[in-house]
């Protein structure tokens, strides 16, 4: 049910019900409400061919965010009580977008080389404007990231989301990469939505595993062999990405998962196996949002500084129970987390005599992680 325009206070879900993010939704609302768009929020919908509806609609309290429309329509809806934020020309991204990204969208133009893609162009824009200190650019980044968070919330309503964290340096063609892919596949087959940091290495492997979940087991083995031809995104992101799209072309229609990367680390490209990509400019917003949405737990594979940061970003709300009951945390590879980077002793000490103690585990092998999640309540 959509709320009536007369309702002044809206719940979170009711607010989402008033969002219009496609022309099909626009047409449905106009038809159902007999021409009223009052108090609706229209995000990044091309309305240049909806002038007749805009000239007659009740737009009291409506907000149009980056919606192309004719000058006549824009003048009328502004005069009739709506707020109109026009599209921003010349940007490689839409700050008002209503949906998360797809890999096809971010890698559009890959045939001409990665540097021509919207992903690369957005990173270049970020680098330039961050150096300039332009307040307008920083506002656009903030609006974009809030729009992405809003879209991600809508996407994950009701999902049992498990995060898989790990380093970007894990190379294709290694047993560690294959193990991370099998983990992603096992979690997806168990009914979880797999979420990662959306980049290369362990993140790509887990998204690949989720993509492989609907296929016979042999598909993953064959896909790993294809990917091994381009082990890393260094020195060529183009070759690395093309190998992933080769796998997708050979096995179309794989399982869906989520990637949540950032242009803050724009030298690391997103991976092509996440069906839904929530890419941010702000790494702080991205990190907190990624972990907060992993409501069924997080598996931490061997990694370096970024993964260590994620462990304790996740541990803090579990320690204070600031998001409710603690969620499961499973660290994989005893030697890595007790000797090489001894995060486990500190995590275990923090958890002692607190509710989170029953929600943390250290396992030696990646194959043990799904059962550990189950045991911890994920």
mmCIF file of C-alpha atoms in Angstrom:
data_model
loop_
_atom_site.group_PDB
_atom_site.id
_atom_site.type_symbol
_atom_site.label_atom_id
_atom_site.label_comp_id
_atom_site.label_asym_id
_atom_site.label_seq_id
_atom_site.Cartn_x
_atom_site.Cartn_y
_atom_site.Cartn_z
ATOM 1 C CA UNK A 1 0.000 0.000 0.000
ATOM 2 C CA UNK A 2 1.200 3.497 -0.828
ATOM 3 C CA UNK A 3 0.502 6.190 1.772
ATOM 4 C CA UNK A 4 -1.978 8.905 0.957
ATOM 5 C CA UNK A 5 -0.586 12.389 0.354
ATOM 6 C CA UNK A 6 -2.308 13.605 3.519
ATOM 7 C CA UNK A 7 0.004 11.651 5.820
ATOM 8 C CA UNK A 8 2.558 14.115 7.252
ATOM 9 C CA UNK A 9 4.687 11.577 9.152
ATOM 10 C CA UNK A 10 6.013 8.529 7.365
ATOM 11 C CA UNK A 11 7.765 5.391 8.538
ATOM 12 C CA UNK A 12 11.010 4.309 6.876
ATOM 13 C CA UNK A 13 9.173 1.840 4.651
ATOM 14 C CA UNK A 14 6.369 4.295 3.902
ATOM 15 C CA UNK A 15 8.996 6.797 2.788
ATOM 16 C CA UNK A 16 10.376 4.194 0.392
ATOM 17 C CA UNK A 17 6.839 3.641 -0.897
ATOM 18 C CA UNK A 18 6.771 7.284 -1.972
ATOM 19 C CA UNK A 19 9.946 6.964 -4.024
ATOM 20 C CA UNK A 20 9.610 6.771 -7.791
ATOM 21 C CA UNK A 21 12.704 5.367 -9.487
ATOM 22 C CA UNK A 22 11.567 4.405 -12.996
ATOM 23 C CA UNK A 23 9.145 5.583 -15.653
ATOM 24 C CA UNK A 24 7.050 2.472 -15.074
ATOM 25 C CA UNK A 25 6.647 3.462 -11.412
ATOM 26 C CA UNK A 26 5.902 7.050 -12.450
ATOM 27 C CA UNK A 27 3.143 5.921 -14.803
ATOM 28 C CA UNK A 28 1.693 3.542 -12.197
ATOM 29 C CA UNK A 29 1.525 6.264 -9.525
ATOM 30 C CA UNK A 30 -0.013 8.827 -11.873
ATOM 31 C CA UNK A 31 -2.627 6.277 -12.969
ATOM 32 C CA UNK A 32 -3.431 5.012 -9.470
ATOM 33 C CA UNK A 33 -3.632 8.443 -7.822
ATOM 34 C CA UNK A 34 -5.457 10.079 -10.727
ATOM 35 C CA UNK A 35 -2.597 12.417 -11.421
ATOM 36 C CA UNK A 36 -1.262 13.157 -7.927
ATOM 37 C CA UNK A 37 2.461 13.156 -7.253
ATOM 38 C CA UNK A 38 2.052 15.035 -3.975
ATOM 39 C CA UNK A 39 4.845 14.339 -1.465
ATOM 40 C CA UNK A 40 6.529 11.814 -3.754
ATOM 41 C CA UNK A 41 10.280 11.755 -4.452
ATOM 42 C CA UNK A 42 11.192 11.116 -8.061
ATOM 43 C CA UNK A 43 14.812 9.980 -8.492
ATOM 44 C CA UNK A 44 16.762 10.202 -11.737
ATOM 45 C CA UNK A 45 13.798 9.374 -13.993
ATOM 46 C CA UNK A 46 13.835 10.791 -17.531
ATOM 47 C CA UNK A 47 10.533 12.671 -17.767
ATOM 48 C CA UNK A 48 11.114 14.534 -21.022
ATOM 49 C CA UNK A 49 8.253 12.607 -22.622
ATOM 50 C CA UNK A 50 5.931 12.934 -19.601
ATOM 51 C CA UNK A 51 5.246 16.661 -20.004
ATOM 52 C CA UNK A 52 1.464 16.282 -20.252
ATOM 53 C CA UNK A 53 1.325 14.494 -16.908
ATOM 54 C CA UNK A 54 3.632 17.038 -15.258
ATOM 55 C CA UNK A 55 1.563 19.984 -16.483
ATOM 56 C CA UNK A 56 -1.553 18.708 -14.712
ATOM 57 C CA UNK A 57 -0.311 16.679 -11.730
ATOM 58 C CA UNK A 58 -0.683 17.748 -8.122
ATOM 59 C CA UNK A 59 2.970 18.136 -7.105
ATOM 60 C CA UNK A 60 2.501 19.679 -3.671
ATOM 61 C CA UNK A 61 5.546 18.790 -1.569
ATOM 62 C CA UNK A 62 7.038 16.624 -4.327
ATOM 63 C CA UNK A 63 10.785 16.536 -4.961
ATOM 64 C CA UNK A 64 12.343 15.819 -8.350
ATOM 65 C CA UNK A 65 15.979 14.707 -8.036
ATOM 66 C CA UNK A 66 17.966 14.842 -11.265
ATOM 67 C CA UNK A 67 14.977 14.189 -13.544
ATOM 68 C CA UNK A 68 15.377 15.471 -17.111
ATOM 69 C CA UNK A 69 12.199 17.291 -18.178
ATOM 70 C CA UNK A 70 11.205 19.963 -20.654
ATOM 71 C CA UNK A 71 11.678 23.607 -19.606
ATOM 72 C CA UNK A 72 7.897 24.041 -19.687
ATOM 73 C CA UNK A 73 7.368 21.114 -17.296
ATOM 74 C CA UNK A 74 10.193 22.210 -14.977
ATOM 75 C CA UNK A 75 8.779 25.725 -14.725
ATOM 76 C CA UNK A 76 5.284 24.451 -14.011
ATOM 77 C CA UNK A 77 6.133 21.896 -11.310
ATOM 78 C CA UNK A 78 8.402 24.397 -9.565
ATOM 79 C CA UNK A 79 5.656 27.013 -9.532
ATOM 80 C CA UNK A 80 3.114 24.429 -8.325
ATOM 81 C CA UNK A 81 4.949 23.584 -5.113
ATOM 82 C CA UNK A 82 7.617 21.025 -6.008
ATOM 83 C CA UNK A 83 11.355 21.211 -5.422
ATOM 84 C CA UNK A 84 13.338 20.544 -8.597
ATOM 85 C CA UNK A 85 17.011 19.547 -8.439
ATOM 86 C CA UNK A 86 18.089 19.481 -12.090
ATOM 87 C CA UNK A 87 20.516 16.943 -13.564
ATOM 88 C CA UNK A 88 24.200 17.906 -13.226
ATOM 89 C CA UNK A 89 25.862 17.953 -16.658
ATOM 90 C CA UNK A 90 29.304 16.583 -17.316
ATOM 91 C CA UNK A 91 29.488 14.007 -14.508
ATOM 92 C CA UNK A 92 30.548 10.384 -15.150
ATOM 93 C CA UNK A 93 27.973 9.262 -12.530
ATOM 94 C CA UNK A 94 24.447 10.217 -11.472
ATOM 95 C CA UNK A 95 24.397 11.556 -7.886
ATOM 96 C CA UNK A 96 20.644 11.028 -7.625
ATOM 97 C CA UNK A 97 20.543 7.428 -8.842
ATOM 98 C CA UNK A 98 17.687 5.277 -7.546
ATOM 99 C CA UNK A 99 19.366 1.861 -7.851
ATOM 100 C CA UNK A 100 22.711 0.283 -7.024
ATOM 101 C CA UNK A 101 25.091 -0.322 -9.914
ATOM 102 C CA UNK A 102 25.566 -3.383 -12.069
ATOM 103 C CA UNK A 103 28.963 -4.544 -13.281
ATOM 104 C CA UNK A 104 27.765 -4.102 -16.864
ATOM 105 C CA UNK A 105 27.080 -0.449 -16.087
ATOM 106 C CA UNK A 106 30.420 0.213 -14.392
ATOM 107 C CA UNK A 107 32.409 -1.636 -17.085
ATOM 108 C CA UNK A 108 30.522 -0.169 -20.057
ATOM 109 C CA UNK A 109 33.061 0.593 -22.786
ATOM 110 C CA UNK A 110 35.559 -2.053 -21.645
ATOM 111 C CA UNK A 111 36.157 -2.945 -25.297
ATOM 112 C CA UNK A 112 38.018 0.370 -25.565
ATOM 113 C CA UNK A 113 40.010 -0.353 -22.417
ATOM 114 C CA UNK A 114 39.217 0.013 -18.743
ATOM 115 C CA UNK A 115 40.218 3.688 -18.769
ATOM 116 C CA UNK A 116 37.115 4.447 -20.891
ATOM 117 C CA UNK A 117 34.627 2.901 -18.457
ATOM 118 C CA UNK A 118 32.331 4.851 -16.102
ATOM 119 C CA UNK A 119 34.126 3.227 -13.178
ATOM 120 C CA UNK A 120 37.516 4.548 -14.227
ATOM 121 C CA UNK A 121 36.124 7.951 -15.226
ATOM 122 C CA UNK A 122 34.376 8.328 -11.855
ATOM 123 C CA UNK A 123 37.635 7.539 -10.063
ATOM 124 C CA UNK A 124 39.478 10.117 -12.180
ATOM 125 C CA UNK A 125 36.795 12.723 -11.352
ATOM 126 C CA UNK A 126 37.111 11.851 -7.657
ATOM 127 C CA UNK A 127 40.876 12.230 -7.727
ATOM 128 C CA UNK A 128 40.657 15.607 -9.442
ATOM 129 C CA UNK A 129 37.906 17.105 -7.311
ATOM 130 C CA UNK A 130 39.332 15.791 -4.048
ATOM 131 C CA UNK A 131 42.585 17.549 -4.851
ATOM 132 C CA UNK A 132 40.726 20.770 -5.724
ATOM 133 C CA UNK A 133 38.812 20.809 -2.429
ATOM 134 C CA UNK A 134 35.663 21.875 -4.287
ATOM 135 C CA UNK A 135 32.730 22.082 -1.851
ATOM 136 C CA UNK A 136 30.243 21.520 -4.682
ATOM 137 C CA UNK A 137 32.004 18.302 -5.645
ATOM 138 C CA UNK A 138 32.049 17.093 -2.040
ATOM 139 C CA UNK A 139 28.313 17.788 -1.830
ATOM 140 C CA UNK A 140 27.727 15.739 -4.981
ATOM 141 C CA UNK A 141 29.733 12.850 -3.524
ATOM 142 C CA UNK A 142 27.668 12.962 -0.329
ATOM 143 C CA UNK A 143 24.373 13.022 -2.238
ATOM 144 C CA UNK A 144 25.543 10.127 -4.408
ATOM 145 C CA UNK A 145 26.595 8.006 -1.433
ATOM 146 C CA UNK A 146 23.322 8.643 0.392
ATOM 147 C CA UNK A 147 21.382 7.646 -2.741
ATOM 148 C CA UNK A 148 23.405 4.416 -2.963
ATOM 149 C CA UNK A 149 22.753 3.636 0.706
ATOM 150 C CA UNK A 150 19.041 4.182 0.192
ATOM 151 C CA UNK A 151 19.053 1.844 -2.822
ATOM 152 C CA UNK A 152 21.046 -0.780 -0.918
ATOM 153 C CA UNK A 153 18.568 -0.720 1.967
ATOM 154 C CA UNK A 154 15.744 -1.372 -0.482
ATOM 155 C CA UNK A 155 17.669 -4.184 -2.142
ATOM 156 C CA UNK A 156 18.445 -6.078 1.081
ATOM 157 C CA UNK A 157 15.076 -5.909 2.822
ATOM 158 C CA UNK A 158 14.483 -9.352 4.347
ATOM 159 C CA UNK A 159 17.807 -10.795 3.147
ATOM 160 C CA UNK A 160 19.951 -13.082 5.320
ATOM 161 C CA UNK A 161 23.223 -11.415 4.459
ATOM 162 C CA UNK A 162 26.636 -12.908 5.249
ATOM 163 C CA UNK A 163 29.749 -10.874 4.626
ATOM 164 C CA UNK A 164 32.977 -12.372 3.310
ATOM 165 C CA UNK A 165 35.992 -10.145 3.987
ATOM 166 C CA UNK A 166 39.504 -10.718 2.744
ATOM 167 C CA UNK A 167 42.449 -9.201 0.973
ATOM 168 C CA UNK A 168 42.535 -7.843 -2.570
ATOM 169 C CA UNK A 169 45.930 -9.459 -3.209
ATOM 170 C CA UNK A 170 44.630 -13.058 -3.285
ATOM 171 C CA UNK A 171 45.473 -14.132 -6.842
ATOM 172 C CA UNK A 172 43.340 -16.105 -9.242
ATOM 173 C CA UNK A 173 44.769 -19.546 -9.863
ATOM 174 C CA UNK A 174 45.699 -20.132 -6.223
ATOM 175 C CA UNK A 175 44.149 -22.645 -3.857
ATOM 176 C CA UNK A 176 43.252 -19.812 -1.494
ATOM 177 C CA UNK A 177 41.208 -18.133 -4.247
ATOM 178 C CA UNK A 178 39.483 -21.420 -5.115
ATOM 179 C CA UNK A 179 38.679 -21.968 -1.433
ATOM 180 C CA UNK A 180 37.118 -18.521 -1.114
ATOM 181 C CA UNK A 181 35.031 -19.241 -4.202
ATOM 182 C CA UNK A 182 33.818 -22.533 -2.738
ATOM 183 C CA UNK A 183 32.900 -20.656 0.453
ATOM 184 C CA UNK A 184 30.807 -18.160 -1.490
ATOM 185 C CA UNK A 185 29.106 -21.012 -3.328
ATOM 186 C CA UNK A 186 28.343 -22.890 -0.096
ATOM 187 C CA UNK A 187 26.873 -19.789 1.561
ATOM 188 C CA UNK A 188 24.711 -18.974 -1.464
ATOM 189 C CA UNK A 189 23.451 -22.554 -1.680
ATOM 190 C CA UNK A 190 22.562 -22.367 2.017
ATOM 191 C CA UNK A 191 20.227 -19.470 1.250
ATOM 192 C CA UNK A 192 22.422 -16.568 2.333
ATOM 193 C CA UNK A 193 22.988 -13.384 0.379
ATOM 194 C CA UNK A 194 26.758 -13.087 -0.001
ATOM 195 C CA UNK A 195 28.151 -9.579 0.440
ATOM 196 C CA UNK A 196 31.784 -8.572 -0.048
ATOM 197 C CA UNK A 197 33.868 -5.445 -0.378
ATOM 198 C CA UNK A 198 33.248 -5.797 -4.106
ATOM 199 C CA UNK A 199 36.855 -5.697 -5.259
ATOM 200 C CA UNK A 200 39.400 -8.230 -6.531
ATOM 201 C CA UNK A 201 41.108 -11.081 -4.663
ATOM 202 C CA UNK A 202 39.145 -12.796 -1.902
ATOM 203 C CA UNK A 203 36.211 -10.474 -2.537
ATOM 204 C CA UNK A 204 35.924 -11.455 -6.191
ATOM 205 C CA UNK A 205 36.326 -15.121 -5.314
ATOM 206 C CA UNK A 206 33.371 -15.075 -2.911
ATOM 207 C CA UNK A 207 31.190 -13.227 -5.437
ATOM 208 C CA UNK A 208 32.269 -15.743 -8.089
ATOM 209 C CA UNK A 209 31.230 -18.593 -5.787
ATOM 210 C CA UNK A 210 27.787 -17.099 -5.336
ATOM 211 C CA UNK A 211 27.550 -16.657 -9.120
ATOM 212 C CA UNK A 212 28.433 -20.351 -9.551
ATOM 213 C CA UNK A 213 25.893 -21.596 -7.002
ATOM 214 C CA UNK A 214 23.080 -22.505 -9.469
ATOM 215 C CA UNK A 215 25.393 -24.524 -11.733
ATOM 216 C CA UNK A 216 26.887 -27.993 -11.431
ATOM 217 C CA UNK A 217 30.079 -28.128 -9.360
ATOM 218 C CA UNK A 218 32.232 -28.598 -12.472
ATOM 219 C CA UNK A 219 31.348 -25.097 -13.659
ATOM 220 C CA UNK A 220 33.374 -23.484 -10.894
ATOM 221 C CA UNK A 221 36.421 -25.616 -11.677
ATOM 222 C CA UNK A 222 36.260 -24.607 -15.337
ATOM 223 C CA UNK A 223 35.658 -20.958 -14.497
ATOM 224 C CA UNK A 224 38.675 -20.891 -12.205
ATOM 225 C CA UNK A 225 40.836 -22.159 -15.070
ATOM 226 C CA UNK A 226 39.600 -19.351 -17.343
ATOM 227 C CA UNK A 227 40.266 -16.704 -14.716
ATOM 228 C CA UNK A 228 43.753 -18.020 -13.969
ATOM 229 C CA UNK A 229 44.862 -16.668 -17.358
ATOM 230 C CA UNK A 230 44.709 -13.182 -15.797
ATOM 231 C CA UNK A 231 45.759 -13.757 -12.173
ATOM 232 C CA UNK A 232 45.642 -10.131 -11.040
ATOM 233 C CA UNK A 233 44.276 -6.716 -11.990
ATOM 234 C CA UNK A 234 47.931 -5.636 -12.099
ATOM 235 C CA UNK A 235 49.311 -4.762 -14.611
ATOM 236 C CA UNK A 236 46.120 -4.713 -16.739
ATOM 237 C CA UNK A 237 42.658 -4.132 -15.302
ATOM 238 C CA UNK A 238 41.344 -4.530 -18.843
ATOM 239 C CA UNK A 239 42.653 -8.095 -19.244
ATOM 240 C CA UNK A 240 41.584 -8.988 -15.693
ATOM 241 C CA UNK A 241 38.024 -7.767 -16.250
ATOM 242 C CA UNK A 242 37.720 -9.333 -19.708
ATOM 243 C CA UNK A 243 38.484 -12.760 -18.239
ATOM 244 C CA UNK A 244 35.588 -12.340 -15.814
ATOM 245 C CA UNK A 245 33.202 -11.331 -18.578
ATOM 246 C CA UNK A 246 34.406 -14.348 -20.570
ATOM 247 C CA UNK A 247 33.249 -16.569 -17.693
ATOM 248 C CA UNK A 248 29.917 -14.772 -17.505
ATOM 249 C CA UNK A 249 29.395 -15.174 -21.249
ATOM 250 C CA UNK A 250 30.132 -18.903 -21.062
ATOM 251 C CA UNK A 251 27.786 -19.402 -18.079
ATOM 252 C CA UNK A 252 25.137 -16.688 -18.188
ATOM 253 C CA UNK A 253 22.511 -16.282 -15.521
ATOM 254 C CA UNK A 254 24.554 -16.988 -12.412
ATOM 255 C CA UNK A 255 23.497 -16.425 -8.833
ATOM 256 C CA UNK A 256 23.182 -12.944 -7.391
ATOM 257 C CA UNK A 257 25.380 -11.443 -4.704
ATOM 258 C CA UNK A 258 26.373 -7.984 -3.493
ATOM 259 C CA UNK A 259 29.624 -6.049 -3.787
ATOM 260 C CA UNK A 260 30.242 -2.849 -1.813
ATOM 261 C CA UNK A 261 33.469 -1.242 -3.099
ATOM 262 C CA UNK A 262 34.784 2.325 -2.964
ATOM 263 C CA UNK A 263 36.431 4.832 -5.273
ATOM 264 C CA UNK A 264 38.585 5.792 -2.282
ATOM 265 C CA UNK A 265 40.570 2.694 -3.273
ATOM 266 C CA UNK A 266 39.899 3.319 -6.937
ATOM 267 C CA UNK A 267 43.099 1.618 -8.045
ATOM 268 C CA UNK A 268 41.248 -1.587 -7.087
ATOM 269 C CA UNK A 269 38.485 -2.174 -9.661
ATOM 270 C CA UNK A 270 35.120 -3.712 -8.782
ATOM 271 C CA UNK A 271 34.586 -7.313 -9.787
ATOM 272 C CA UNK A 272 32.155 -8.463 -12.441
ATOM 273 C CA UNK A 273 30.570 -11.328 -10.474
ATOM 274 C CA UNK A 274 28.538 -9.253 -8.020
ATOM 275 C CA UNK A 275 25.090 -8.730 -9.528
ATOM 276 C CA UNK A 276 24.504 -5.681 -7.352
ATOM 277 C CA UNK A 277 27.272 -3.147 -6.704
ATOM 278 C CA UNK A 278 26.887 -0.360 -4.163
ATOM 279 C CA UNK A 279 29.961 1.733 -4.883
ATOM 280 C CA UNK A 280 30.801 4.689 -2.670
ATOM 281 C CA UNK A 281 33.126 7.670 -2.693
ATOM 282 C CA UNK A 282 33.437 7.687 1.107
ATOM 283 C CA UNK A 283 35.278 4.656 2.427
ATOM 284 C CA UNK A 284 34.061 5.303 5.989
ATOM 285 C CA UNK A 285 30.431 5.203 4.837
ATOM 286 C CA UNK A 286 31.150 2.114 2.770
ATOM 287 C CA UNK A 287 32.897 0.187 5.560
ATOM 288 C CA UNK A 288 30.255 0.887 8.183
ATOM 289 C CA UNK A 289 27.413 0.221 5.766
ATOM 290 C CA UNK A 290 28.892 -3.058 4.553
ATOM 291 C CA UNK A 291 29.332 -4.519 8.017
ATOM 292 C CA UNK A 292 26.040 -3.176 9.363
ATOM 293 C CA UNK A 293 24.145 -4.953 6.603
ATOM 294 C CA UNK A 294 25.764 -8.354 7.279
ATOM 295 C CA UNK A 295 23.016 -9.310 9.703
ATOM 296 C CA UNK A 296 23.701 -13.065 9.501
ATOM 297 C CA UNK A 297 27.413 -12.764 10.258
ATOM 298 C CA UNK A 298 30.807 -12.142 8.696
ATOM 299 C CA UNK A 299 33.582 -14.508 7.622
ATOM 300 C CA UNK A 300 37.069 -12.982 7.709
ATOM 301 C CA UNK A 301 39.572 -14.611 5.358
ATOM 302 C CA UNK A 302 43.308 -13.878 5.602
ATOM 303 C CA UNK A 303 44.018 -10.272 4.733
ATOM 304 C CA UNK A 304 46.139 -7.295 5.731
ATOM 305 C CA UNK A 305 45.383 -3.854 7.174
ATOM 306 C CA UNK A 306 41.966 -3.459 5.539
ATOM 307 C CA UNK A 307 40.700 -6.805 6.815
ATOM 308 C CA UNK A 308 42.077 -6.136 10.306
ATOM 309 C CA UNK A 309 40.204 -2.838 10.300
ATOM 310 C CA UNK A 310 37.012 -4.639 9.270
ATOM 311 C CA UNK A 311 37.369 -7.166 12.096
ATOM 312 C CA UNK A 312 37.372 -4.464 14.738
ATOM 313 C CA UNK A 313 34.832 -2.269 12.942
ATOM 314 C CA UNK A 314 32.565 -5.308 13.240
ATOM 315 C CA UNK A 315 33.643 -6.133 16.800
ATOM 316 C CA UNK A 316 32.830 -2.697 18.234
ATOM 317 C CA UNK A 317 29.026 -2.765 17.750
ATOM 318 C CA UNK A 318 29.028 -6.430 18.816
ATOM 319 C CA UNK A 319 30.885 -5.465 21.999
ATOM 320 C CA UNK A 320 28.519 -2.606 22.856
ATOM 321 C CA UNK A 321 25.458 -4.267 21.265
ATOM 322 C CA UNK A 322 24.730 -0.946 19.593
ATOM 323 C CA UNK A 323 22.981 -2.724 16.705
ATOM 324 C CA UNK A 324 21.180 -5.230 18.908
ATOM 325 C CA UNK A 325 22.280 -8.801 19.495
ATOM 326 C CA UNK A 326 25.888 -9.565 18.466
ATOM 327 C CA UNK A 327 26.246 -11.159 15.049
ATOM 328 C CA UNK A 328 28.551 -14.108 14.242
ATOM 329 C CA UNK A 329 32.212 -13.462 13.411
ATOM 330 C CA UNK A 330 34.285 -16.313 11.961
ATOM 331 C CA UNK A 331 38.030 -15.842 11.400
ATOM 332 C CA UNK A 332 39.640 -18.320 8.991
ATOM 333 C CA UNK A 333 43.282 -19.520 9.205
ATOM 334 C CA UNK A 334 44.597 -19.987 12.717
ATOM 335 C CA UNK A 335 48.233 -19.266 11.858
ATOM 336 C CA UNK A 336 47.366 -16.033 10.047
ATOM 337 C CA UNK A 337 45.192 -14.580 12.821
ATOM 338 C CA UNK A 338 47.259 -15.772 15.796
ATOM 339 C CA UNK A 339 50.833 -15.454 14.499
ATOM 340 C CA UNK A 340 51.169 -13.379 11.331
ATOM 341 C CA UNK A 341 48.574 -10.747 12.305
ATOM 342 C CA UNK A 342 47.395 -11.751 15.810
ATOM 343 C CA UNK A 343 43.926 -10.201 15.707
ATOM 344 C CA UNK A 344 42.273 -13.268 17.248
ATOM 345 C CA UNK A 345 43.809 -12.987 20.752
ATOM 346 C CA UNK A 346 42.593 -9.384 21.019
ATOM 347 C CA UNK A 347 39.145 -10.186 19.634
ATOM 348 C CA UNK A 348 38.826 -13.154 21.990
ATOM 349 C CA UNK A 349 39.885 -10.990 24.942
ATOM 350 C CA UNK A 350 37.345 -8.314 24.052
ATOM 351 C CA UNK A 351 34.581 -10.897 23.833
ATOM 352 C CA UNK A 352 35.347 -12.526 27.176
ATOM 353 C CA UNK A 353 32.385 -12.492 29.614
ATOM 354 C CA UNK A 354 30.210 -10.575 27.144
ATOM 355 C CA UNK A 355 27.315 -11.829 24.976
ATOM 356 C CA UNK A 356 29.546 -11.618 21.891
ATOM 357 C CA UNK A 357 31.736 -14.417 23.308
ATOM 358 C CA UNK A 358 29.213 -16.933 21.991
ATOM 359 C CA UNK A 359 29.341 -15.339 18.537
ATOM 360 C CA UNK A 360 33.063 -15.440 17.675
ATOM 361 C CA UNK A 361 35.059 -18.375 16.347
ATOM 362 C CA UNK A 362 38.454 -19.154 14.832
ATOM 363 C CA UNK A 363 38.693 -22.014 12.341
ATOM 364 C CA UNK A 364 41.695 -23.409 10.556
ATOM 365 C CA UNK A 365 40.231 -24.222 7.152
ATOM 366 C CA UNK A 366 37.866 -22.303 4.935
ATOM 367 C CA UNK A 367 35.631 -25.363 4.580
ATOM 368 C CA UNK A 368 34.827 -25.089 8.300
ATOM 369 C CA UNK A 369 33.401 -21.571 8.039
ATOM 370 C CA UNK A 370 29.789 -22.382 6.990
ATOM 371 C CA UNK A 371 29.369 -24.853 9.859
ATOM 372 C CA UNK A 372 30.900 -22.336 12.282
ATOM 373 C CA UNK A 373 28.411 -19.716 11.147
ATOM 374 C CA UNK A 374 25.582 -22.160 11.734
ATOM 375 C CA UNK A 375 26.919 -23.054 15.166
ATOM 376 C CA UNK A 376 27.191 -19.401 16.178
ATOM 377 C CA UNK A 377 23.619 -18.699 15.185
ATOM 378 C CA UNK A 378 24.064 -17.263 11.680
#
